[in-house]
Amino acid sequence: MGMVHVILCRCFGELDSALDLEGIRTRLEGHSDVASVDTAGSLCLPGDAAAVFSRVLERGAKKVLIGCCSPFGRGNVLRDELIRGGLASSDVVSVDLREGCAWIHGKDPAGAVKKAWNLLDMGLASLGRAGRSDNVTVRVQPRALVIGAGASGLSAAATLAGLGFETHLVERTAAPGGLLNLISRTYPTGESGPDKLKGFIGEMERNPLITFHSGTRVESVKGYGGDFKVRVVSSGEAKLIRAGAVIVATGARVLLPRGMMGYGSLKNVITQMEMERRFFTGKVDCTAAVLLQCAGARSPERPYCSTICCPLSLKNAKRVLKEVPGSRAYVLHRDIMTPGSVLEAYYREALRAGVQFIRFDPQKPPDILGEEMFKGVEVDDAVTGIRRKIDADLLVLSTPLIPDPENQKLAEILDLPVDRYGFFEETYPLHPVETRVDGIFICGAARWPVSSDQAIQQGETAAMKAAAFLSHEKIPALLQSPVPGGKAGHARADADFCTGCGNCTAVCPYGACRLQKMNGRSVSRVIKVRCKACGNCISVCPNGAMQIPERSDRAVGEMIRRAFREVC
Amino acid sequence: MSATKNVHDVRIIVFACRWCGLIGADGAGRERTALPASFRVIPVECAGFVEPDLIIRALADGVTGIAVLGCHLGGCRFSDGNHPALKRLELLRTLLDTTGIGGRRLLIGFGTAHESHQFAEMIREFHRELSELPSPGTWLAGTMKRQ
């Protein structure tokens, strides 16, 4: 007489007809691990499922095996229902008898029956041998810290405060605003940068929930999602902020094209940012402006597209034509990147306004003419193949956004990965603002070049994600995971077997394994709230010290042993 | 020994990562793709979980072949769990070849969640390939005899 109560679903006769469920039931009743076997007509029907589940739970079942459809069908739902009914998540297993067996082996009925039996047997093996990870609970500090008060940081702080969360906004310079302070007009609305932020800055000053720390840098971060202890320093004075979530909104820098295309050596060769400053002060005097795209971008050292320079150039070219009557504007480009209906319309507007577009081959960049003073360009038009000479008196270089040089240091402090260029990296493309550390979110140009509108939207997104995180009073570590329904368990290092080789710390994608001194030697310790139970540490451990109790060697080994066991 | 063996003698253990491989397998089931009944799927969190130990143990237990299915390289749910997995398993494959067990008994596959046709194709092909290899009992017995 075993411990496991088995529930088999007929699936409206789908499984019955293919798998000889009655025979399997009789044999299961004789299995040494099984306490009882129930069959249900269909567990999809709420009445059926409730009746069977309550019957099984009344018998005092501690471990339940469900033979039904795949976990992505109803399997996981049924499992969750039993867990809600009071069973431990490690003690309920659903076995996929429909998609994984009945539906694909119709041509081999005997093989299908044997496989169904083996699958159930493997489920029993895993229930019998698997252990249970001990859970830990984090008490969440209902407070957020936003690093960087640019467009994305301000919008994140305003959103969080609007939702009622205390928010600390840390900015290394004296005033909020970031790069947008330097933009005279943003595309596509034409609003000025500072105007765009006025609402957010007003909110920041008005709302008592937002504390603004100017001239402050983050020095160290300790703790984990739900309870970070952040040390910030402002002019030599250190402060400790305990925050449940951290939003990284540090933005990006604009590349200064030193030594490129005559920048620095020729007069009237400027960057787009200087162009913006000229618009601010109203000193635009040129008869012909050449705007050169991809200056320093999409090159071997910076192969990415900065995404904002094309619309920016369209905007500035149009503005030159409008503000200086009789002037000409040329955009030299490799290809114009204006995705979406709004920006595409923006491009057509520029065409109508008289901006001339000349496409050049990246192999043959335009020649810059002039000594001391910029005189014009000579360029091979890639469309017509004709070499054109353009007389102009202003060259504007569209340089890309580059990662902030301080990203590397901040990444080390926060234990976040940066990509090969130096931007912060999200954990998974489907989770664009989440990082490998739960409770730390990234947004805006800190993660990738974005326009001001996108930065504001991403700030809101990160704030919503952070709010969802902060609204828990406590978070059990087993649920603290991007995985729906929680994770399989936690890895555990057995100090008796650990040799302190450090393989696990090197391979862990989440920085959950740490080497610690214990009785004079190093042993690995797993931070449970960080572990996502991927199991990479287990396969690199040379001495078998690492285990996930739910998926222990014993359990999986026994599953393999029973995978082809003859029908008993 | 070169005669094609009875198809039921093929025994495949599939370790499928539950973010890609397992969903692919599930998709093949939903499309009711006919597949040989010779494989058993063991869901794992990540292909990186599958330690070489388990594979060797499975082979010693009489399994003919092991497939490890993970996400595409670069698309791993756990950021880069399948890179070290690939390196490790390729090394193991060399070892299996050296010891005479045969690296062909280990299949490493990467696919995304919607590639159910790829899963079906992989299993069919693997099954066909394994059915031409001697059953594992033969090589275990063989090594014993030589000793």
PDB file of C-alpha atoms in Angstrom, chain A residues 176-418:
ATOM      1  CA  PRO A 176      16.061  66.675 -13.364  1.00  0.00           C
ATOM      2  CA  GLY A 177      15.447  66.350 -17.082  1.00  0.00           C
ATOM      3  CA  GLY A 178      18.428  64.586 -18.558  1.00  0.00           C
ATOM      4  CA  LEU A 179      19.023  64.801 -22.292  1.00  0.00           C
ATOM      5  CA  LEU A 180      15.566  66.208 -22.977  1.00  0.00           C
ATOM      6  CA  ASN A 181      16.669  69.503 -21.381  1.00  0.00           C
ATOM      7  CA  LEU A 182      18.883  70.013 -24.421  1.00  0.00           C
ATOM      8  CA  ILE A 183      16.263  69.287 -27.080  1.00  0.00           C
ATOM      9  CA  SER A 184      14.499  72.319 -28.494  1.00  0.00           C
ATOM     10  CA  ARG A 185      11.767  70.320 -30.184  1.00  0.00           C
ATOM     11  CA  THR A 186      10.928  66.647 -29.925  1.00  0.00           C
ATOM     12  CA  TYR A 187       9.570  64.648 -32.816  1.00  0.00           C
ATOM     13  CA  PRO A 188       6.855  64.080 -33.942  1.00  0.00           C
ATOM     14  CA  THR A 189       4.758  66.552 -31.922  1.00  0.00           C
ATOM     15  CA  GLY A 190       7.180  69.470 -31.997  1.00  0.00           C
ATOM     16  CA  GLU A 191       6.877  70.091 -28.275  1.00  0.00           C
ATOM     17  CA  SER A 192      10.082  71.341 -26.662  1.00  0.00           C
ATOM     18  CA  GLY A 193      12.001  68.933 -24.447  1.00  0.00           C
ATOM     19  CA  PRO A 194      11.659  70.893 -21.211  1.00  0.00           C
ATOM     20  CA  ASP A 195       7.937  71.452 -21.898  1.00  0.00           C
ATOM     21  CA  LYS A 196       7.442  67.751 -22.292  1.00  0.00           C
ATOM     22  CA  LEU A 197       8.843  67.158 -18.826  1.00  0.00           C
ATOM     23  CA  LYS A 198       7.061  70.058 -17.151  1.00  0.00           C
ATOM     24  CA  GLY A 199       4.153  67.885 -16.053  1.00  0.00           C
ATOM     25  CA  PHE A 200       6.379  65.236 -14.558  1.00  0.00           C
ATOM     26  CA  ILE A 201       8.633  67.722 -12.777  1.00  0.00           C
ATOM     27  CA  GLY A 202       5.567  69.524 -11.408  1.00  0.00           C
ATOM     28  CA  GLU A 203       4.265  66.191 -10.146  1.00  0.00           C
ATOM     29  CA  MET A 204       7.654  65.501  -8.584  1.00  0.00           C
ATOM     30  CA  GLU A 205       7.620  68.800  -6.714  1.00  0.00           C
ATOM     31  CA  ARG A 206       3.978  68.569  -5.679  1.00  0.00           C
ATOM     32  CA  ASN A 207       3.644  64.956  -4.680  1.00  0.00           C
ATOM     33  CA  PRO A 208       4.893  64.339  -1.135  1.00  0.00           C
ATOM     34  CA  LEU A 209       5.478  60.675  -1.981  1.00  0.00           C
ATOM     35  CA  ILE A 210       8.393  61.546  -4.291  1.00  0.00           C
ATOM     36  CA  THR A 211      11.705  62.455  -2.686  1.00  0.00           C
ATOM     37  CA  PHE A 212      14.189  63.940  -5.125  1.00  0.00           C
ATOM     38  CA  HIS A 213      17.883  63.474  -4.360  1.00  0.00           C
ATOM     39  CA  SER A 214      19.946  65.727  -6.620  1.00  0.00           C
ATOM     40  CA  GLY A 215      23.707  65.415  -7.021  1.00  0.00           C
ATOM     41  CA  THR A 216      23.483  61.892  -5.642  1.00  0.00           C
ATOM     42  CA  ARG A 217      25.072  58.660  -6.776  1.00  0.00           C
ATOM     43  CA  VAL A 218      24.317  55.074  -5.866  1.00  0.00           C
ATOM     44  CA  GLU A 219      27.293  53.636  -4.055  1.00  0.00           C
ATOM     45  CA  SER A 220      26.263  50.122  -3.109  1.00  0.00           C
ATOM     46  CA  VAL A 221      23.227  47.877  -3.215  1.00  0.00           C
ATOM     47  CA  LYS A 222      22.758  44.954  -0.878  1.00  0.00           C
ATOM     48  CA  GLY A 223      19.846  42.591  -0.416  1.00  0.00           C
ATOM     49  CA  TYR A 224      17.393  41.162  -2.911  1.00  0.00           C
ATOM     50  CA  GLY A 225      14.062  41.771  -4.597  1.00  0.00           C
ATOM     51  CA  GLY A 226      11.613  43.136  -2.041  1.00  0.00           C
ATOM     52  CA  ASP A 227      14.260  44.428   0.313  1.00  0.00           C
ATOM     53  CA  PHE A 228      17.217  46.266  -1.210  1.00  0.00           C
ATOM     54  CA  LYS A 229      19.477  48.264   1.041  1.00  0.00           C
ATOM     55  CA  VAL A 230      20.774  51.048  -1.161  1.00  0.00           C
ATOM     56  CA  ARG A 231      23.575  53.336  -0.025  1.00  0.00           C
ATOM     57  CA  VAL A 232      23.490  56.673  -1.815  1.00  0.00           C
ATOM     58  CA  VAL A 233      26.116  59.388  -1.484  1.00  0.00           C
ATOM     59  CA  SER A 234      25.542  63.077  -1.985  1.00  0.00           C
ATOM     60  CA  SER A 235      28.547  65.402  -1.643  1.00  0.00           C
ATOM     61  CA  GLY A 236      30.341  63.098   0.756  1.00  0.00           C
ATOM     62  CA  GLU A 237      27.254  62.401   2.836  1.00  0.00           C
ATOM     63  CA  ALA A 238      25.967  58.831   2.772  1.00  0.00           C
ATOM     64  CA  LYS A 239      22.336  57.815   3.211  1.00  0.00           C
ATOM     65  CA  LEU A 240      20.678  54.410   3.391  1.00  0.00           C
ATOM     66  CA  ILE A 241      17.442  53.822   1.503  1.00  0.00           C
ATOM     67  CA  ARG A 242      15.549  50.568   1.893  1.00  0.00           C
ATOM     68  CA  ALA A 243      13.556  49.919  -1.222  1.00  0.00           C
ATOM     69  CA  GLY A 244      11.516  46.989  -2.431  1.00  0.00           C
ATOM     70  CA  ALA A 245      12.159  47.668  -6.094  1.00  0.00           C
ATOM     71  CA  VAL A 246      14.802  49.541  -8.072  1.00  0.00           C
ATOM     72  CA  ILE A 247      14.254  51.084 -11.487  1.00  0.00           C
ATOM     73  CA  VAL A 248      17.343  51.835 -13.548  1.00  0.00           C
ATOM     74  CA  ALA A 249      16.664  54.829 -15.804  1.00  0.00           C
ATOM     75  CA  THR A 250      20.138  56.178 -16.293  1.00  0.00           C
ATOM     76  CA  GLY A 251      19.698  56.986 -19.964  1.00  0.00           C
ATOM     77  CA  ALA A 252      22.460  57.236 -22.531  1.00  0.00           C
ATOM     78  CA  ARG A 253      25.031  59.658 -23.906  1.00  0.00           C
ATOM     79  CA  VAL A 254      25.352  61.148 -27.359  1.00  0.00           C
ATOM     80  CA  LEU A 255      28.500  60.144 -29.202  1.00  0.00           C
ATOM     81  CA  LEU A 256      30.896  63.036 -29.719  1.00  0.00           C
ATOM     82  CA  PRO A 257      32.338  62.394 -33.206  1.00  0.00           C
ATOM     83  CA  ARG A 258      35.882  63.579 -32.508  1.00  0.00           C
ATOM     84  CA  GLY A 259      38.106  63.334 -35.571  1.00  0.00           C
ATOM     85  CA  MET A 260      35.209  62.070 -37.673  1.00  0.00           C
ATOM     86  CA  MET A 261      34.093  63.803 -40.885  1.00  0.00           C
ATOM     87  CA  GLY A 262      36.051  66.927 -40.093  1.00  0.00           C
ATOM     88  CA  TYR A 263      34.452  67.388 -36.693  1.00  0.00           C
ATOM     89  CA  GLY A 264      36.769  69.470 -34.547  1.00  0.00           C
ATOM     90  CA  SER A 265      39.001  70.525 -37.441  1.00  0.00           C
ATOM     91  CA  LEU A 266      36.529  72.275 -39.747  1.00  0.00           C
ATOM     92  CA  LYS A 267      34.347  75.153 -38.779  1.00  0.00           C
ATOM     93  CA  ASN A 268      30.589  74.667 -39.142  1.00  0.00           C
ATOM     94  CA  VAL A 269      30.751  70.906 -38.669  1.00  0.00           C
ATOM     95  CA  ILE A 270      28.488  70.260 -35.678  1.00  0.00           C
ATOM     96  CA  THR A 271      26.456  67.504 -34.081  1.00  0.00           C
ATOM     97  CA  GLN A 272      22.693  67.307 -33.827  1.00  0.00           C
ATOM     98  CA  MET A 273      22.918  68.325 -30.171  1.00  0.00           C
ATOM     99  CA  GLU A 274      24.729  71.554 -31.113  1.00  0.00           C
ATOM    100  CA  MET A 275      22.084  72.093 -33.769  1.00  0.00           C
ATOM    101  CA  GLU A 276      19.459  71.841 -31.027  1.00  0.00           C
ATOM    102  CA  ARG A 277      21.367  74.432 -29.007  1.00  0.00           C
ATOM    103  CA  ARG A 278      21.402  76.758 -32.025  1.00  0.00           C
ATOM    104  CA  PHE A 279      17.654  76.347 -32.376  1.00  0.00           C
ATOM    105  CA  PHE A 280      17.252  77.153 -28.687  1.00  0.00           C
ATOM    106  CA  THR A 281      19.206  80.375 -29.012  1.00  0.00           C
ATOM    107  CA  GLY A 282      17.675  81.107 -32.389  1.00  0.00           C
ATOM    108  CA  LYS A 283      21.024  81.395 -34.148  1.00  0.00           C
ATOM    109  CA  VAL A 284      20.555  79.327 -37.261  1.00  0.00           C
ATOM    110  CA  ASP A 285      22.189  80.992 -40.196  1.00  0.00           C
ATOM    111  CA  CYS A 286      23.008  78.825 -43.135  1.00  0.00           C
ATOM    112  CA  THR A 287      22.132  78.826 -46.787  1.00  0.00           C
ATOM    113  CA  ALA A 288      22.463  75.083 -47.192  1.00  0.00           C
ATOM    114  CA  ALA A 289      22.649  72.425 -44.491  1.00  0.00           C
ATOM    115  CA  VAL A 290      23.847  68.865 -45.015  1.00  0.00           C
ATOM    116  CA  LEU A 291      22.664  66.364 -42.419  1.00  0.00           C
ATOM    117  CA  LEU A 292      24.826  63.261 -42.448  1.00  0.00           C
ATOM    118  CA  GLN A 293      23.236  60.105 -41.046  1.00  0.00           C
ATOM    119  CA  CYS A 294      24.916  57.166 -39.309  1.00  0.00           C
ATOM    120  CA  ALA A 295      27.982  59.190 -38.287  1.00  0.00           C
ATOM    121  CA  GLY A 296      29.702  56.683 -36.039  1.00  0.00           C
ATOM    122  CA  ALA A 297      26.760  54.290 -36.057  1.00  0.00           C
ATOM    123  CA  ARG A 298      26.274  51.001 -37.891  1.00  0.00           C
ATOM    124  CA  SER A 299      30.035  50.786 -38.134  1.00  0.00           C
ATOM    125  CA  PRO A 300      32.208  47.857 -37.052  1.00  0.00           C
ATOM    126  CA  GLU A 301      32.693  49.246 -33.558  1.00  0.00           C
ATOM    127  CA  ARG A 302      29.050  50.291 -33.142  1.00  0.00           C
ATOM    128  CA  PRO A 303      27.017  48.023 -35.402  1.00  0.00           C
ATOM    129  CA  TYR A 304      23.619  48.918 -33.953  1.00  0.00           C
ATOM    130  CA  CYS A 305      21.086  51.430 -35.250  1.00  0.00           C
ATOM    131  CA  SER A 306      20.451  54.191 -32.773  1.00  0.00           C
ATOM    132  CA  THR A 307      16.822  54.475 -34.030  1.00  0.00           C
ATOM    133  CA  ILE A 308      16.321  58.130 -33.117  1.00  0.00           C
ATOM    134  CA  CYS A 309      18.674  59.927 -35.521  1.00  0.00           C
ATOM    135  CA  CYS A 310      16.579  59.547 -38.689  1.00  0.00           C
ATOM    136  CA  PRO A 311      13.409  61.173 -37.320  1.00  0.00           C
ATOM    137  CA  LEU A 312      15.607  63.732 -35.573  1.00  0.00           C
ATOM    138  CA  SER A 313      17.240  64.663 -38.885  1.00  0.00           C
ATOM    139  CA  LEU A 314      13.892  64.883 -40.652  1.00  0.00           C
ATOM    140  CA  LYS A 315      12.718  67.266 -37.974  1.00  0.00           C
ATOM    141  CA  ASN A 316      15.816  69.477 -38.091  1.00  0.00           C
ATOM    142  CA  ALA A 317      16.000  69.526 -41.906  1.00  0.00           C
ATOM    143  CA  LYS A 318      12.398  70.684 -42.088  1.00  0.00           C
ATOM    144  CA  ARG A 319      13.065  73.279 -39.445  1.00  0.00           C
ATOM    145  CA  VAL A 320      16.063  74.730 -41.300  1.00  0.00           C
ATOM    146  CA  LEU A 321      13.920  75.132 -44.418  1.00  0.00           C
ATOM    147  CA  LYS A 322      11.231  76.851 -42.411  1.00  0.00           C
ATOM    148  CA  GLU A 323      13.349  79.152 -40.263  1.00  0.00           C
ATOM    149  CA  VAL A 324      15.817  80.272 -42.927  1.00  0.00           C
ATOM    150  CA  PRO A 325      13.833  81.272 -46.014  1.00  0.00           C
ATOM    151  CA  GLY A 326      15.494  80.326 -49.262  1.00  0.00           C
ATOM    152  CA  SER A 327      17.793  77.754 -47.665  1.00  0.00           C
ATOM    153  CA  ARG A 328      18.368  74.171 -48.801  1.00  0.00           C
ATOM    154  CA  ALA A 329      18.573  71.011 -46.714  1.00  0.00           C
ATOM    155  CA  TYR A 330      20.108  67.693 -47.738  1.00  0.00           C
ATOM    156  CA  VAL A 331      19.918  64.469 -45.800  1.00  0.00           C
ATOM    157  CA  LEU A 332      22.706  62.052 -46.737  1.00  0.00           C
ATOM    158  CA  HIS A 333      21.680  58.632 -45.572  1.00  0.00           C
ATOM    159  CA  ARG A 334      22.311  54.917 -45.944  1.00  0.00           C
ATOM    160  CA  ASP A 335      18.591  54.258 -45.547  1.00  0.00           C
ATOM    161  CA  ILE A 336      15.957  56.203 -43.696  1.00  0.00           C
ATOM    162  CA  MET A 337      14.589  54.344 -40.669  1.00  0.00           C
ATOM    163  CA  THR A 338      11.084  55.612 -39.970  1.00  0.00           C
ATOM    164  CA  PRO A 339       9.009  52.666 -38.810  1.00  0.00           C
ATOM    165  CA  GLY A 340       5.336  53.006 -38.055  1.00  0.00           C
ATOM    166  CA  SER A 341       2.566  55.092 -39.571  1.00  0.00           C
ATOM    167  CA  VAL A 342       3.403  58.261 -37.635  1.00  0.00           C
ATOM    168  CA  LEU A 343       7.079  58.426 -38.563  1.00  0.00           C
ATOM    169  CA  GLU A 344       6.440  57.332 -42.141  1.00  0.00           C
ATOM    170  CA  ALA A 345       4.017  60.250 -42.510  1.00  0.00           C
ATOM    171  CA  TYR A 346       6.691  62.442 -40.950  1.00  0.00           C
ATOM    172  CA  TYR A 347       9.109  61.362 -43.672  1.00  0.00           C
ATOM    173  CA  ARG A 348       6.614  62.139 -46.433  1.00  0.00           C
ATOM    174  CA  GLU A 349       6.043  65.554 -44.895  1.00  0.00           C
ATOM    175  CA  ALA A 350       9.779  66.217 -45.087  1.00  0.00           C
ATOM    176  CA  LEU A 351       9.792  65.157 -48.744  1.00  0.00           C
ATOM    177  CA  ARG A 352       6.956  67.555 -49.497  1.00  0.00           C
ATOM    178  CA  ALA A 353       8.665  70.364 -47.613  1.00  0.00           C
ATOM    179  CA  GLY A 354      11.591  70.095 -50.026  1.00  0.00           C
ATOM    180  CA  VAL A 355      14.228  68.241 -48.045  1.00  0.00           C
ATOM    181  CA  GLN A 356      16.491  66.428 -50.485  1.00  0.00           C
ATOM    182  CA  PHE A 357      17.436  62.872 -49.692  1.00  0.00           C
ATOM    183  CA  ILE A 358      20.619  61.375 -51.124  1.00  0.00           C
ATOM    184  CA  ARG A 359      21.479  57.807 -50.462  1.00  0.00           C
ATOM    185  CA  PHE A 360      25.125  56.808 -50.265  1.00  0.00           C
ATOM    186  CA  ASP A 361      26.916  53.503 -50.132  1.00  0.00           C
ATOM    187  CA  PRO A 362      28.470  52.725 -46.723  1.00  0.00           C
ATOM    188  CA  GLN A 363      31.626  51.656 -48.582  1.00  0.00           C
ATOM    189  CA  LYS A 364      31.871  55.087 -50.202  1.00  0.00           C
ATOM    190  CA  PRO A 365      31.192  57.690 -47.520  1.00  0.00           C
ATOM    191  CA  PRO A 366      30.847  61.287 -48.709  1.00  0.00           C
ATOM    192  CA  ASP A 367      33.976  63.400 -49.046  1.00  0.00           C
ATOM    193  CA  ILE A 368      33.955  66.505 -46.888  1.00  0.00           C
ATOM    194  CA  LEU A 369      35.237  69.582 -48.724  1.00  0.00           C
ATOM    195  CA  GLY A 370      36.947  72.650 -47.349  1.00  0.00           C
ATOM    196  CA  GLU A 371      39.939  73.645 -45.254  1.00  0.00           C
ATOM    197  CA  GLU A 372      39.270  75.339 -41.949  1.00  0.00           C
ATOM    198  CA  MET A 373      35.761  76.169 -43.135  1.00  0.00           C
ATOM    199  CA  PHE A 374      33.243  73.575 -44.267  1.00  0.00           C
ATOM    200  CA  LYS A 375      32.510  74.165 -47.971  1.00  0.00           C
ATOM    201  CA  GLY A 376      30.359  71.234 -49.021  1.00  0.00           C
ATOM    202  CA  VAL A 377      30.352  67.539 -49.756  1.00  0.00           C
ATOM    203  CA  GLU A 378      30.948  65.297 -52.715  1.00  0.00           C
ATOM    204  CA  VAL A 379      28.925  62.138 -52.668  1.00  0.00           C
ATOM    205  CA  ASP A 380      28.223  59.179 -54.908  1.00  0.00           C
ATOM    206  CA  ASP A 381      24.462  58.940 -55.182  1.00  0.00           C
ATOM    207  CA  ALA A 382      23.807  55.226 -54.721  1.00  0.00           C
ATOM    208  CA  VAL A 383      20.487  55.399 -56.561  1.00  0.00           C
ATOM    209  CA  THR A 384      21.559  57.171 -59.752  1.00  0.00           C
ATOM    210  CA  GLY A 385      25.263  56.323 -59.606  1.00  0.00           C
ATOM    211  CA  ILE A 386      26.131  59.968 -60.308  1.00  0.00           C
ATOM    212  CA  ARG A 387      28.739  61.774 -58.233  1.00  0.00           C
ATOM    213  CA  ARG A 388      27.225  64.956 -56.874  1.00  0.00           C
ATOM    214  CA  LYS A 389      28.890  68.011 -55.464  1.00  0.00           C
ATOM    215  CA  ILE A 390      26.834  69.916 -52.941  1.00  0.00           C
ATOM    216  CA  ASP A 391      27.857  73.395 -51.847  1.00  0.00           C
ATOM    217  CA  ALA A 392      26.832  73.926 -48.267  1.00  0.00           C
ATOM    218  CA  ASP A 393      27.877  75.882 -45.235  1.00  0.00           C
ATOM    219  CA  LEU A 394      26.679  73.652 -42.424  1.00  0.00           C
ATOM    220  CA  LEU A 395      27.330  69.962 -41.804  1.00  0.00           C
ATOM    221  CA  VAL A 396      25.290  68.329 -39.076  1.00  0.00           C
ATOM    222  CA  LEU A 397      26.459  64.892 -37.974  1.00  0.00           C
ATOM    223  CA  SER A 398      23.748  62.544 -36.696  1.00  0.00           C
ATOM    224  CA  THR A 399      25.619  60.637 -34.037  1.00  0.00           C
ATOM    225  CA  PRO A 400      24.127  57.698 -32.185  1.00  0.00           C
ATOM    226  CA  LEU A 401      23.251  57.314 -28.540  1.00  0.00           C
ATOM    227  CA  ILE A 402      25.931  55.364 -26.750  1.00  0.00           C
ATOM    228  CA  PRO A 403      25.797  53.676 -23.371  1.00  0.00           C
ATOM    229  CA  ASP A 404      26.728  55.804 -20.423  1.00  0.00           C
ATOM    230  CA  PRO A 405      30.338  55.156 -19.370  1.00  0.00           C
ATOM    231  CA  GLU A 406      29.125  54.711 -15.809  1.00  0.00           C
ATOM    232  CA  ASN A 407      26.862  51.801 -16.810  1.00  0.00           C
ATOM    233  CA  GLN A 408      29.634  49.309 -16.214  1.00  0.00           C
ATOM    234  CA  LYS A 409      30.145  50.452 -12.639  1.00  0.00           C
ATOM    235  CA  LEU A 410      26.427  50.580 -11.893  1.00  0.00           C
ATOM    236  CA  ALA A 411      26.005  47.128 -13.420  1.00  0.00           C
ATOM    237  CA  GLU A 412      28.573  45.797 -10.990  1.00  0.00           C
ATOM    238  CA  ILE A 413      26.857  47.464  -8.062  1.00  0.00           C
ATOM    239  CA  LEU A 414      23.443  46.087  -9.055  1.00  0.00           C
ATOM    240  CA  ASP A 415      24.798  42.748 -10.295  1.00  0.00           C
ATOM    241  CA  LEU A 416      23.135  43.221 -13.691  1.00  0.00           C
ATOM    242  CA  PRO A 417      24.480  42.124 -17.056  1.00  0.00           C
ATOM    243  CA  VAL A 418      25.210  44.626 -19.813  1.00  0.00           C
TER     244      VAL A 418
END
